[in-house]
mmCIF file of C-alpha atoms in Angstrom:
data_model
loop_
_atom_site.group_PDB
_atom_site.id
_atom_site.type_symbol
_atom_site.label_atom_id
_atom_site.label_comp_id
_atom_site.label_asym_id
_atom_site.label_seq_id
_atom_site.Cartn_x
_atom_site.Cartn_y
_atom_site.Cartn_z
ATOM 1 C CA MET A 16 0.004 -0.040 -0.053
ATOM 2 C CA LYS A 17 1.050 3.580 -0.582
ATOM 3 C CA THR A 18 -0.223 6.939 -0.011
ATOM 4 C CA ILE A 19 -0.138 9.991 -2.416
ATOM 5 C CA GLU A 20 -1.024 13.617 -2.089
ATOM 6 C CA ILE A 21 -2.514 15.174 -5.256
ATOM 7 C CA PHE A 22 -2.828 18.988 -5.949
ATOM 8 C CA ILE A 23 -5.170 19.736 -8.871
ATOM 9 C CA SER A 24 -5.662 23.247 -10.564
ATOM 10 C CA GLY A 25 -8.015 24.443 -13.131
ATOM 11 C CA LYS A 26 -11.620 24.473 -13.429
ATOM 12 C CA VAL A 27 -12.074 22.011 -10.498
ATOM 13 C CA GLN A 28 -14.472 23.700 -7.998
ATOM 14 C CA ARG A 29 -18.248 24.278 -8.416
ATOM 15 C CA VAL A 30 -18.481 21.546 -11.204
ATOM 16 C CA GLY A 31 -19.079 18.364 -9.133
ATOM 17 C CA PHE A 32 -15.484 17.394 -9.252
ATOM 18 C CA ARG A 33 -15.136 16.181 -5.607
ATOM 19 C CA ALA A 34 -18.076 14.015 -6.094
ATOM 20 C CA CYS A 35 -16.556 12.479 -9.278
ATOM 21 C CA VAL A 36 -13.239 11.926 -7.716
ATOM 22 C CA ARG A 37 -15.008 10.088 -4.698
ATOM 23 C CA ARG A 38 -17.210 7.964 -7.199
ATOM 24 C CA ILE A 39 -13.901 6.817 -8.963
ATOM 25 C CA ALA A 40 -12.020 6.291 -5.708
ATOM 26 C CA THR A 41 -14.922 4.149 -4.363
ATOM 27 C CA ASP A 42 -15.115 2.051 -7.628
ATOM 28 C CA LEU A 43 -11.407 1.355 -7.395
ATOM 29 C CA HIS A 44 -11.399 0.798 -3.590
ATOM 30 C CA VAL A 45 -9.107 3.744 -2.879
ATOM 31 C CA SER A 46 -9.387 5.274 0.507
ATOM 32 C CA GLY A 47 -8.592 8.822 1.379
ATOM 33 C CA THR A 48 -9.994 12.348 1.196
ATOM 34 C CA VAL A 49 -10.671 15.149 -1.149
ATOM 35 C CA ILE A 50 -11.238 18.882 -0.182
ATOM 36 C CA ASN A 51 -11.456 22.270 -2.094
ATOM 37 C CA LEU A 52 -8.736 24.713 -1.157
ATOM 38 C CA PRO A 53 -9.109 28.505 -0.644
ATOM 39 C CA ASP A 54 -6.910 29.193 -3.577
ATOM 40 C CA GLY A 55 -9.123 27.166 -6.101
ATOM 41 C CA ARG A 56 -7.255 24.077 -6.077
ATOM 42 C CA VAL A 57 -8.337 20.562 -4.933
ATOM 43 C CA HIS A 58 -6.423 18.521 -2.531
ATOM 44 C CA ILE A 59 -6.657 14.694 -2.635
ATOM 45 C CA ILE A 60 -4.965 12.210 -0.267
ATOM 46 C CA ALA A 61 -5.401 8.666 -1.598
ATOM 47 C CA THR A 62 -4.175 5.174 -0.297
ATOM 48 C CA ALA A 63 -4.126 2.099 -2.395
ATOM 49 C CA GLU A 64 -1.809 -0.335 -4.136
ATOM 50 C CA ALA A 65 0.452 1.643 -6.563
ATOM 51 C CA ILE A 66 -1.083 0.176 -9.721
ATOM 52 C CA ILE A 67 -4.579 1.225 -8.481
ATOM 53 C CA LEU A 68 -3.231 4.719 -7.688
ATOM 54 C CA GLU A 69 -2.023 5.136 -11.244
ATOM 55 C CA LYS A 70 -5.524 4.200 -12.628
ATOM 56 C CA PHE A 71 -7.113 6.351 -10.206
ATOM 57 C CA ILE A 72 -5.123 9.388 -11.420
ATOM 58 C CA SER A 73 -5.686 8.676 -15.042
ATOM 59 C CA MET A 74 -9.323 8.425 -14.316
ATOM 60 C CA ILE A 75 -9.661 11.781 -12.674
ATOM 61 C CA TYR A 76 -9.117 13.357 -15.964
ATOM 62 C CA SER A 77 -12.600 11.900 -17.103
ATOM 63 C CA CYS A 78 -14.592 13.842 -14.615
ATOM 64 C CA PRO A 79 -17.350 15.881 -16.714
ATOM 65 C CA ARG A 80 -17.236 19.752 -16.412
ATOM 66 C CA ALA A 81 -14.004 19.841 -14.859
ATOM 67 C CA LEU A 82 -10.949 21.259 -16.779
ATOM 68 C CA ILE A 83 -7.612 20.057 -15.196
ATOM 69 C CA ARG A 84 -4.754 22.375 -15.957
ATOM 70 C CA ASP A 85 -2.173 20.899 -13.660
ATOM 71 C CA LEU A 86 -2.051 17.819 -11.591
ATOM 72 C CA ARG A 87 0.761 17.303 -9.171
ATOM 73 C CA THR A 88 1.592 14.164 -7.100
ATOM 74 C CA SER A 89 3.924 13.255 -4.499
ATOM 75 C CA GLU A 90 4.306 10.089 -2.173
ATOM 76 C CA ILE A 91 3.744 10.772 1.542
ATOM 77 C CA SER A 92 3.930 8.582 4.552
ATOM 78 C CA CYS A 93 1.203 5.843 4.390
ATOM 79 C CA MET A 94 -1.982 6.791 6.024
ATOM 80 C CA SER A 95 -5.018 4.724 6.640
ATOM 81 C CA PHE A 96 -8.635 5.725 5.925
ATOM 82 C CA SER A 97 -11.763 3.712 6.445
ATOM 83 C CA ASP A 98 -13.341 4.947 3.037
ATOM 84 C CA PHE A 99 -12.986 7.813 0.692
ATOM 85 C CA SER A 100 -14.676 11.205 1.863
ATOM 86 C CA ILE A 101 -15.432 14.528 0.859
ATOM 87 C CA ILE A 102 -14.169 17.075 3.313
ATOM 88 C CA LYS A 103 -16.160 20.462 3.306
ATOM 89 C CA GLY A 104 -13.842 23.046 2.823
ATOM 90 C CA GLU A 105 -13.339 26.521 1.139
ATOM 91 C CA GLY A 106 -14.546 27.076 -2.394
#
């Protein structure tokens, strides 16, 4: 298992993006969180097998109405979550 942190910028707030990310994560059995940031970006923390995380990232681009301009990932210390949840945040 591995945990990654993802920062996404573009038209990713107020377009149903967090719900789409959660749906993809649930389908792939990825656990973690997604939250809107005050600066207009979306922050995701995701835990799963490495190959599943690669698929998760590629599927994020298919979210309708969202326009991803930049997606940056980095591996962080492994974290454990019971499921994948949307955190109510800014934006």
